[in-house]
Short mmCIF file of C-alpha atoms and ligand atoms in Angstrom, two decimals:
data_model
loop_
_atom_site.label_atom_id
_atom_site.label_comp_id
_atom_site.label_asym_id
_atom_site.label_seq_id
_atom_site.Cartn_x
_atom_site.Cartn_y
_atom_site.Cartn_z
CA MET A 1 2.10 -7.16 -14.13
CA GLN A 2 0.05 -9.86 -15.72
CA LEU A 3 -3.23 -10.52 -14.25
CA ASP A 4 -7.07 -11.87 -15.07
CA VAL A 5 -9.45 -9.81 -17.00
CA PRO A 6 -12.50 -9.50 -15.04
CA ARG A 7 -14.53 -13.02 -15.46
CA TYR A 8 -17.64 -11.88 -13.71
CA THR A 9 -19.32 -8.39 -13.46
CA GLU A 10 -22.18 -7.49 -11.18
CA ARG A 11 -23.91 -4.43 -12.99
CA PHE A 12 -25.67 -2.13 -10.62
CA GLY A 13 -26.93 0.90 -12.15
CA ALA A 14 -24.01 2.73 -13.94
CA ILE A 15 -21.61 0.58 -11.54
CA SER A 16 -19.56 -2.30 -13.21
CA LEU A 17 -18.51 -4.47 -10.02
CA HIS A 18 -16.19 -6.78 -11.25
CA GLY A 19 -15.26 -10.13 -9.25
CA VAL A 20 -11.93 -10.87 -7.92
CA GLN A 21 -9.01 -10.85 -10.59
CA ARG A 22 -6.09 -12.92 -9.97
CA VAL A 23 -2.13 -11.89 -10.48
CA TYR A 24 -0.36 -14.23 -12.41
CA GLU A 25 3.03 -12.35 -13.15
CA LEU A 26 4.22 -9.54 -10.55
CA ASP A 27 6.50 -8.32 -13.43
CA SER A 28 5.55 -9.53 -16.84
CA GLY A 29 8.08 -7.28 -18.66
CA PHE A 30 8.63 -3.74 -20.44
CA ILE A 31 6.26 -4.25 -23.31
CA ASP A 32 2.56 -4.09 -23.43
CA ALA A 33 2.60 -7.26 -25.33
CA ASN A 34 -0.68 -9.54 -25.80
CA SER A 35 -0.87 -12.04 -23.07
CA ALA A 36 -0.75 -15.77 -23.77
CA SER A 37 -4.30 -15.91 -23.17
CA GLU A 38 -7.14 -13.91 -23.91
CA ALA A 39 -8.47 -14.14 -20.22
CA LEU A 40 -5.26 -12.46 -18.98
CA ARG A 41 -4.08 -8.98 -19.61
CA ARG A 42 -0.38 -7.96 -19.55
CA ILE A 43 0.36 -4.29 -18.25
CA GLY A 44 4.04 -3.42 -19.21
CA ASN A 45 6.37 -1.44 -16.98
CA GLU A 46 6.27 1.62 -19.04
CA GLN A 47 2.45 1.93 -18.48
CA ILE A 48 2.70 1.31 -14.99
CA PHE A 49 5.53 3.97 -14.58
CA GLN A 50 3.10 6.34 -16.28
CA ILE A 51 0.42 6.01 -14.01
CA GLU A 52 2.77 5.84 -10.91
CA ARG A 53 3.83 9.10 -12.04
CA LYS A 54 -0.03 10.62 -11.62
CA MET A 55 -0.43 8.92 -8.21
CA ALA A 56 -0.14 9.76 -4.64
CA ILE A 57 0.00 7.09 -2.02
CA VAL A 58 -1.20 7.92 1.52
CA ILE A 59 -0.28 6.60 4.25
CA PRO A 60 -2.31 6.99 7.56
CA ILE A 61 -0.41 6.54 10.74
CA LYS A 62 -1.12 6.71 14.51
CA GLY A 63 1.44 5.59 16.53
CA GLU A 64 2.68 2.57 14.58
CA ARG A 65 6.51 1.39 15.18
CA LEU A 66 9.04 3.44 13.17
CA LYS A 67 10.71 0.33 11.55
CA LEU A 68 7.25 -0.92 9.85
CA LEU A 69 6.85 3.01 8.50
CA GLU A 70 10.39 2.66 6.84
CA GLY A 71 9.79 -0.50 5.49
CA VAL A 72 6.30 0.74 4.09
CA LEU A 73 8.16 3.81 2.51
CA SER A 74 10.80 1.47 0.86
CA GLY A 75 8.22 -0.44 -0.76
CA ILE A 76 6.21 2.67 -2.66
CA PRO A 77 7.40 2.97 -6.07
CA HIS A 78 9.93 6.11 -6.55
CA ASP A 79 7.71 7.74 -8.82
CA CYS A 80 4.80 7.94 -6.59
CA LEU A 81 4.26 10.94 -4.60
CA THR A 82 4.27 9.56 -0.56
CA ILE A 83 1.91 11.35 1.70
CA ILE A 84 1.94 10.60 5.26
CA VAL A 85 -0.97 11.95 7.66
CA SER A 86 -0.57 11.06 11.35
CA ASN A 87 -2.22 11.25 14.26
CA SER A 88 0.45 10.34 16.50
CA PRO A 89 0.80 11.59 20.12
CA ARG A 90 2.96 14.48 20.24
CA GLN A 91 3.85 14.11 24.03
CA PRO A 92 5.42 13.11 26.41
CA VAL A 93 7.69 11.79 23.14
CA ASP A 94 7.01 13.69 19.71
CA ARG A 95 6.19 10.72 17.97
CA TYR A 96 5.28 12.65 15.03
CA LYS A 97 8.73 14.47 14.72
CA LEU A 98 10.37 10.85 14.63
CA GLU A 99 8.23 10.01 11.60
CA LYS A 100 8.94 13.12 10.01
CA ASP A 101 12.67 12.58 10.62
CA SER A 102 12.65 9.23 9.25
CA LEU A 103 11.00 10.41 6.29
CA GLU A 104 13.22 13.20 5.36
CA GLN A 105 16.31 10.82 6.12
CA PHE A 106 14.78 8.36 3.69
CA ASN A 107 14.10 11.11 1.12
CA ARG A 108 17.44 12.49 1.35
CA PHE A 109 19.11 9.10 0.53
CA VAL A 110 16.76 8.21 -2.09
CA GLY A 111 16.00 11.69 -3.59
CA LYS A 112 12.08 11.17 -3.33
CA SER A 113 9.13 13.35 -3.34
CA SER A 114 7.08 13.60 -0.30
CA LEU A 115 4.57 15.47 1.89
CA ILE A 116 3.95 14.97 5.67
CA LEU A 117 1.51 16.90 7.75
CA HIS A 118 -0.08 16.15 11.33
CA GLN A 119 -3.84 15.85 11.31
CA LYS A 120 -4.23 17.88 14.50
CA ASP A 121 -2.40 20.92 13.15
CA PRO A 122 -4.01 24.29 14.05
CA GLY A 123 -2.94 25.38 10.61
CA LEU A 124 -4.77 22.47 8.74
CA SER A 125 -8.04 23.29 10.65
CA ASP A 126 -7.48 27.16 9.72
CA ALA A 127 -7.12 26.16 5.93
CA LEU A 128 -10.20 23.94 6.10
CA ARG A 129 -12.57 26.59 7.87
CA GLU A 130 -11.30 29.19 5.48
CA ILE A 131 -12.36 27.23 2.33
CA GLY A 132 -15.81 26.09 4.19
CA TYR A 133 -14.79 22.51 4.72
CA MET A 134 -15.77 21.49 8.16
CA SER A 135 -17.75 18.17 8.08
CA ILE A 136 -14.50 16.94 8.95
CA PHE A 137 -14.34 18.63 12.31
CA ASP A 138 -14.73 17.66 15.81
CA SER A 139 -16.62 19.94 18.27
CA ASP A 140 -13.63 21.48 19.06
CA GLY A 141 -12.81 23.16 15.61
CA MET A 142 -10.31 20.62 14.98
CA VAL A 143 -9.85 17.46 12.34
CA ARG A 144 -11.62 14.61 14.12
CA ASN A 145 -9.60 11.75 15.20
CA GLY A 146 -9.84 8.65 12.80
CA LYS A 147 -8.72 7.06 9.96
CA ALA A 148 -10.92 8.28 7.37
CA GLU A 149 -10.28 11.66 8.61
CA GLY A 150 -6.37 11.03 8.02
CA MET A 151 -7.20 9.36 4.59
CA MET A 152 -9.41 12.47 3.89
CA VAL A 153 -6.43 15.12 4.68
CA GLY A 154 -4.17 12.91 2.39
CA MET A 155 -6.80 13.26 -0.45
CA LEU A 156 -6.76 17.03 -0.22
CA LEU A 157 -3.05 16.91 -0.33
CA ALA A 158 -3.31 14.76 -3.54
CA LYS A 159 -5.53 16.94 -5.21
CA MET A 160 -3.17 20.03 -4.28
CA ALA A 161 -0.29 18.32 -5.59
CA GLY A 162 -2.14 17.83 -8.80
CA LYS A 163 -2.41 13.97 -8.87
CA GLU A 164 -4.97 12.17 -10.80
CA TYR A 165 -4.94 8.86 -8.59
CA VAL A 166 -4.81 8.41 -4.78
CA GLY A 167 -4.07 5.15 -3.24
CA PHE A 168 -4.04 4.11 0.46
CA ILE A 169 -1.44 1.84 2.40
CA ASP A 170 -1.60 1.25 6.14
CA ALA A 171 1.71 2.07 7.92
CA ASP A 172 1.84 -1.10 9.68
CA ASN A 173 2.70 -3.66 6.87
CA TYR A 174 5.75 -5.86 7.96
CA VAL A 175 6.72 -6.62 4.27
CA PRO A 176 7.80 -3.97 1.91
CA GLY A 177 7.52 -6.39 -1.10
CA ALA A 178 3.74 -6.84 -0.54
CA VAL A 179 3.46 -2.71 -0.13
CA ASN A 180 5.14 -2.69 -3.57
CA GLU A 181 2.68 -5.39 -4.92
CA TYR A 182 -0.54 -3.20 -3.76
CA VAL A 183 0.74 -0.32 -5.98
CA LYS A 184 1.35 -2.39 -8.86
CA ILE A 185 -2.04 -3.59 -8.41
CA PHE A 186 -3.22 -0.08 -8.27
CA ALA A 187 -1.77 0.98 -11.30
CA SER A 188 -2.67 -1.99 -13.27
CA GLY A 189 -6.22 -1.65 -12.14
CA ILE A 190 -6.14 1.83 -13.59
CA ALA A 191 -4.44 0.60 -16.97
CA MET A 192 -7.51 -1.92 -17.25
CA SER A 193 -10.34 0.47 -16.50
CA ASN A 194 -12.50 1.81 -19.24
CA THR A 195 -13.80 4.96 -17.19
CA PRO A 196 -12.14 8.02 -15.34
CA TYR A 197 -14.14 6.80 -12.34
CA THR A 198 -12.52 3.81 -11.10
CA MET A 199 -11.62 2.35 -7.54
CA VAL A 200 -9.13 -0.83 -7.40
CA ARG A 201 -9.50 -2.43 -4.02
CA VAL A 202 -6.90 -5.23 -2.90
CA SER A 203 -8.32 -8.40 -1.90
CA TRP A 204 -5.28 -10.19 0.22
CA ILE A 205 -4.61 -13.80 -0.86
CA TYR A 206 -3.68 -14.95 3.17
CA LYS A 207 -3.97 -13.00 6.00
CA PRO A 208 -1.66 -15.25 7.91
CA LYS A 209 -2.13 -15.56 11.88
CA VAL A 210 0.45 -17.20 14.37
CA SER A 211 -0.98 -20.35 15.83
CA GLU A 212 0.31 -22.96 18.12
CA SER A 213 1.28 -25.24 15.51
CA GLY A 214 2.78 -22.29 13.37
CA LEU A 215 1.43 -19.80 11.12
CA TYR A 216 -1.83 -20.37 9.84
CA PHE A 217 -2.62 -19.18 6.18
CA SER A 218 -6.41 -17.77 6.84
CA LYS A 219 -8.10 -16.11 4.14
CA TRP A 220 -10.44 -13.81 5.87
CA GLY A 221 -10.65 -11.21 8.65
CA ARG A 222 -12.79 -11.60 11.30
CA VAL A 223 -14.92 -8.39 9.91
CA SER A 224 -14.40 -8.71 6.38
CA GLU A 225 -16.54 -11.78 6.11
CA ILE A 226 -19.41 -10.49 7.67
CA THR A 227 -19.20 -7.08 6.05
CA ASN A 228 -18.86 -8.58 2.42
CA GLN A 229 -21.84 -10.82 3.35
CA TYR A 230 -23.95 -8.04 3.82
CA LEU A 231 -22.72 -5.83 1.23
CA ASN A 232 -23.39 -8.73 -1.10
CA SER A 233 -27.08 -8.85 0.64
CA MET A 234 -27.59 -5.19 -0.32
CA VAL A 235 -26.77 -5.82 -3.85
CA SER A 236 -29.05 -9.09 -4.13
CA TYR A 237 -31.99 -7.20 -2.52
CA TYR A 238 -32.00 -5.02 -5.76
CA THR A 239 -30.85 -7.43 -8.42
CA GLY A 240 -33.13 -10.38 -7.03
CA PHE A 241 -30.07 -12.59 -7.49
CA GLU A 242 -27.61 -13.54 -4.84
CA THR A 243 -24.31 -12.76 -5.31
CA GLU A 244 -20.70 -12.98 -3.81
CA VAL A 245 -19.24 -10.48 -5.88
CA MET A 246 -17.89 -8.46 -3.17
CA ARG A 247 -15.08 -9.62 -1.40
CA THR A 248 -12.86 -6.67 -0.36
CA GLY A 249 -15.48 -4.71 1.91
CA ASN A 250 -12.99 -3.81 4.50
CA SER A 251 -10.00 -3.45 2.30
CA GLY A 252 -7.62 -0.70 3.87
CA GLU A 253 -5.41 -0.93 0.76
CA HIS A 254 -6.87 0.59 -2.36
CA CYS A 255 -6.88 3.06 -4.81
CA ILE A 256 -9.45 5.83 -6.19
CA SER A 257 -9.03 7.98 -9.31
CA MET A 258 -9.62 11.33 -8.20
CA LYS A 259 -12.52 11.96 -10.70
CA LEU A 260 -14.17 9.56 -8.31
CA ALA A 261 -12.64 10.28 -4.94
CA GLU A 262 -13.77 13.98 -4.94
CA LEU A 263 -17.52 12.79 -5.57
CA LEU A 264 -17.66 10.51 -2.60
CA THR A 265 -19.00 11.13 0.82
CA TYR A 266 -16.89 9.17 3.20
CA SER A 267 -17.91 7.66 6.57
CA SER A 268 -15.53 8.45 9.60
CA GLY A 269 -13.01 6.10 11.35
CA PHE A 270 -12.88 2.41 10.27
CA SER A 271 -16.16 2.25 8.70
CA VAL A 272 -14.40 4.33 5.77
CA GLU A 273 -13.73 1.21 3.42
CA PRO A 274 -17.24 -0.45 3.34
CA TYR A 275 -18.86 3.18 3.23
CA GLU A 276 -17.11 3.88 -0.11
CA ILE A 277 -19.12 0.97 -1.60
CA VAL A 278 -22.11 1.87 0.06
CA ASN A 279 -21.70 5.33 -1.04
CA VAL A 280 -20.92 4.37 -4.84
CA LEU A 281 -24.05 2.34 -4.62
CA GLU A 282 -26.22 5.20 -3.28
CA GLU A 283 -24.79 7.71 -5.70
CA PHE A 284 -24.37 5.55 -8.83
CA GLY A 285 -26.68 2.56 -8.41
CA GLY A 286 -29.78 4.64 -10.17
CA ILE A 287 -31.82 4.15 -7.00
CA ILE A 288 -31.92 7.63 -5.99
CA PRO A 289 -31.12 10.77 -7.73
CA THR A 290 -27.72 12.02 -8.47
CA GLU A 291 -26.16 15.49 -9.27
CA ASN A 292 -23.24 13.58 -11.13
CA GLN A 293 -24.53 12.67 -14.41
CA GLU A 294 -21.21 12.82 -16.08
CA ALA A 295 -19.98 9.89 -13.87
CA MET A 296 -23.55 8.12 -14.64
CA ASP A 297 -22.73 8.43 -18.22
CA LYS A 298 -19.36 7.18 -18.31
CA GLY A 299 -19.90 4.67 -15.64
CA ILE A 300 -18.19 3.80 -12.59
CA GLU A 301 -15.85 0.31 -12.20
CA ILE A 302 -15.01 -1.23 -8.96
CA MET A 303 -11.96 -3.77 -9.50
CA GLN A 304 -10.89 -6.33 -6.85
CA VAL A 305 -7.54 -7.93 -7.31
CA GLU A 306 -6.13 -10.76 -5.30
CA THR A 307 -2.61 -10.22 -4.18
CA ARG A 308 0.55 -12.79 -4.62
CA ASN A 309 2.02 -11.80 -1.16
CA PRO A 310 0.13 -12.53 2.15
CA HIS A 311 -0.64 -9.57 4.29
CA PHE A 312 1.26 -9.56 7.39
CA HIS A 313 0.58 -6.73 9.62
CA GLU A 314 0.55 -5.35 13.10
CA GLU A 315 -2.20 -7.51 15.13
CA LYS A 316 -3.99 -5.05 17.20
CA GLY A 317 -6.11 -7.69 19.26
CA ASP A 318 -9.86 -7.42 19.69
CA VAL A 319 -10.12 -4.32 21.05
CA HIS A 320 -11.53 -2.17 18.26
CA LEU A 321 -13.05 -5.55 16.76
CA LYS A 322 -16.48 -4.40 18.00
CA GLU A 323 -16.18 -0.75 16.69
CA MET A 324 -15.23 -2.08 13.31
CA PHE A 325 -18.38 -4.40 13.21
CA ASN A 326 -20.60 -1.39 14.44
CA GLY A 327 -19.12 0.79 12.12
CA SER A 328 -18.84 -1.49 8.87
CA LEU A 329 -22.50 -2.83 9.53
CA GLY A 330 -23.71 0.52 11.05
CA CYS A 331 -23.15 2.41 7.86
CA ILE A 332 -24.98 -0.15 5.78
CA TYR A 333 -27.78 -0.13 8.33
CA HIS A 334 -28.12 3.64 8.10
CA SER A 335 -27.78 3.92 4.39
CA LYS A 336 -30.90 5.54 2.80
CA ILE A 337 -30.81 2.75 0.15
CA CYS A 338 -30.85 -0.27 3.00
CA PRO A 339 -33.87 -2.41 2.77
CA PRO A 340 -35.95 -2.76 5.90
CA LYS A 341 -35.45 -6.55 6.03
CA LEU A 342 -31.77 -5.99 5.71
CA ARG A 343 -31.76 -3.78 8.74
CA GLU A 344 -33.46 -6.31 10.69
CA LYS A 345 -30.87 -8.99 10.08
CA ILE A 346 -28.06 -6.64 10.77
CA ILE A 347 -29.60 -5.68 13.70
CA GLU A 348 -29.57 -9.54 14.75
CA GLU A 349 -26.04 -10.05 13.56
CA LEU A 350 -24.55 -7.23 15.92
CA ARG A 351 -26.75 -8.55 18.80
CA GLY A 352 -25.69 -12.04 18.53
CA LYS A 353 -22.07 -11.08 18.57
CA ASN A 354 -22.82 -8.58 21.56
CA VAL A 355 -22.01 -5.34 19.55
CA ILE A 356 -25.34 -3.72 20.66
CA ASP A 357 -28.10 -4.19 23.45
CA GLU A 358 -31.72 -5.07 22.91
CA GLY A 359 -33.37 -2.06 21.42
CA GLN A 360 -30.13 -0.59 20.44
CA ILE A 361 -29.23 0.63 16.73
CA PRO A 362 -25.91 0.77 15.39
CA ASP A 363 -24.12 4.11 15.81
CA LEU A 364 -24.69 6.74 13.15
CA LEU A 365 -21.09 7.74 12.48
CA GLN A 366 -20.07 11.23 11.16
CA LYS A 367 -20.00 11.79 7.58
CA ILE A 368 -17.32 13.75 5.62
CA SER A 369 -18.66 15.55 2.51
CA PRO A 370 -17.49 15.31 -0.86
CA PHE A 371 -14.26 17.73 -2.15
CA LYS A 372 -15.07 18.53 -5.68
CA ASN A 373 -15.95 21.68 -5.32
CA ILE A 374 -13.06 23.00 -2.77
CA GLU A 375 -10.70 26.14 -3.37
CA ILE A 376 -7.82 23.95 -3.39
CA SER A 377 -5.47 26.63 -4.15
CA GLN A 378 -6.57 28.93 -1.29
CA PHE A 379 -6.34 25.74 0.83
CA SER A 380 -2.62 25.15 -0.34
CA LYS A 381 -1.80 29.08 0.35
CA ILE A 382 -3.28 28.72 3.90
CA LEU A 383 -1.84 25.41 4.85
CA HIS A 384 1.58 26.34 3.44
CA SER A 385 1.82 29.52 5.67
CA ARG A 386 -0.05 28.48 8.60
CA ALA A 387 0.44 24.76 8.87
CA THR A 388 3.88 24.40 11.18
CA SER A 389 4.05 20.66 10.69
CA PHE A 390 3.55 20.57 7.22
CA ALA A 391 6.61 19.41 5.24
CA TYR A 392 7.54 18.74 1.72
CA SER A 393 10.82 16.98 0.16
CA GLY A 394 11.66 16.34 -3.06
N1 GDD B 404 -4.05 9.53 10.32
C1 GDD B 404 -4.45 8.81 10.94
N2 GDD B 404 -5.45 8.99 12.25
N3 GDD B 404 -4.33 7.25 10.83
C2 GDD B 404 -4.91 6.49 11.78
C3 GDD B 404 -5.73 6.98 12.61
C4 GDD B 404 -5.87 8.30 12.81
O1 GDD B 404 -6.84 8.57 13.70
N4 GDD B 404 -6.10 5.59 13.49
C5 GDD B 404 -5.39 4.59 12.81
N5 GDD B 404 -4.55 4.96 11.78
C6 GDD B 404 -3.68 4.37 11.11
C7 GDD B 404 -2.85 3.21 11.46
O2 GDD B 404 -1.85 3.74 12.16
C8 GDD B 404 -2.67 2.14 10.55
O3 GDD B 404 -1.74 2.85 9.77
C9 GDD B 404 -3.70 2.25 9.66
O4 GDD B 404 -4.58 3.52 10.01
C10 GDD B 404 -4.89 1.14 10.16
O5 GDD B 404 -4.96 1.11 11.35
P1 GDD B 404 -5.04 -0.11 12.24
O6 GDD B 404 -5.19 0.35 13.50
O7 GDD B 404 -3.66 -0.93 11.80
O8 GDD B 404 -6.22 -0.93 11.71
P2 GDD B 404 -6.73 -2.58 11.57
O9 GDD B 404 -5.52 -2.94 11.26
O10 GDD B 404 -7.41 -3.12 12.85
O11 GDD B 404 -7.71 -2.44 10.58
C11 GDD B 404 -6.98 -2.42 9.10
O12 GDD B 404 -7.59 -3.19 8.03
C12 GDD B 404 -8.82 -3.43 8.06
C13 GDD B 404 -9.21 -4.60 7.20
O13 GDD B 404 -8.60 -5.66 7.59
C14 GDD B 404 -7.64 -0.75 8.66
O14 GDD B 404 -7.26 -0.25 7.57
C15 GDD B 404 -8.86 -1.06 8.46
O15 GDD B 404 -9.61 0.54 8.04
C16 GDD B 404 -9.36 -2.27 7.42
O16 GDD B 404 -10.77 -2.14 7.30
#
């Protein structure tokens, strides 16, 4: 892959927040040769392959169409470990079984390694309870519903498998070639980073919508533009300089090095992606004390890379739009580093969008604790013996 070196970087404490980088060539050949220009980096296929071998791709899924899942599976590079964490209904039709059958059939044909697990498996809750990792539980002692919760279980499985990088790709993507590009972007970002504490976020070139006059290639999602604006304001309040650096506040497609992933606190449901940024600012921004001095010393890099492929995914309509606004701006509002003036603006924004009523504040969502210190071998032992939905192939 051949892509921009970061042209612009916002520095915030120990964090380097790089501006969006473009992809010039999806495949730039085998050799890590110099690029034609010093403004570009060429990441050879061999280097990408070496990183993919150490990477797990987590696919959170809840009741998506199987044809879409099958397409996503086909787009993931062979050497990555695929991990599906499902919260699909098991009755009246066992959708999870269909997903597992599809995955197993795919693996049989291509000879690939994969893990699959249901989020609500009582054996999973047992394993988490026994290692004392319960911030992910609902009041019934089972893993909560939510995309973040699915991602979190996926991260634990990736750690259990000894992976160094974990990427996330939604199950409802219509274009397998785009999925493949996301993973190449993840690997290229990792190859370019200068620290073991790295996050690579995908910025979609277009998110097309069907309109009366045909396809309309819009640039922004309805929520992401607003989320980015408030994340940028948060940075600007501290630096004193307005910035537009953050462009991927809601990006579901992203990758984190395990060393960084296990230090972060995660926010429930669909607020997970913006809160990753908020939590990085909280932990490593130098505003409040942190226990992670080694990461502070080595530095944190956040890269944002614009795709060549447009993002075609299943449109779920406006149903959870208000929930997304509430969660995305709410996690900024409730941050311990959110300046009071920004809190006032968030309230105005949410009231203007009829997301909250007069006198209300955004919901304070549940948080999931860092997993650096968990007993992963104990977790693995109990999971293997008690989680009946858990399957491994490869
Ligand atoms: N395991 C699991 N558990 N997966 C879930 C759950 C859950 O409770 N809820 C949703 N998912 C899966 C979906 O099946 C899909 O694969 C992925 O999570 C994203 O969910 P969607 O319902 O498709 O979300 P969206 O399209 O509205 O929003 C996506 O894009 C946003 C940016 O535009 C998500 O990725 C958001 O997180 C992202 O901010």
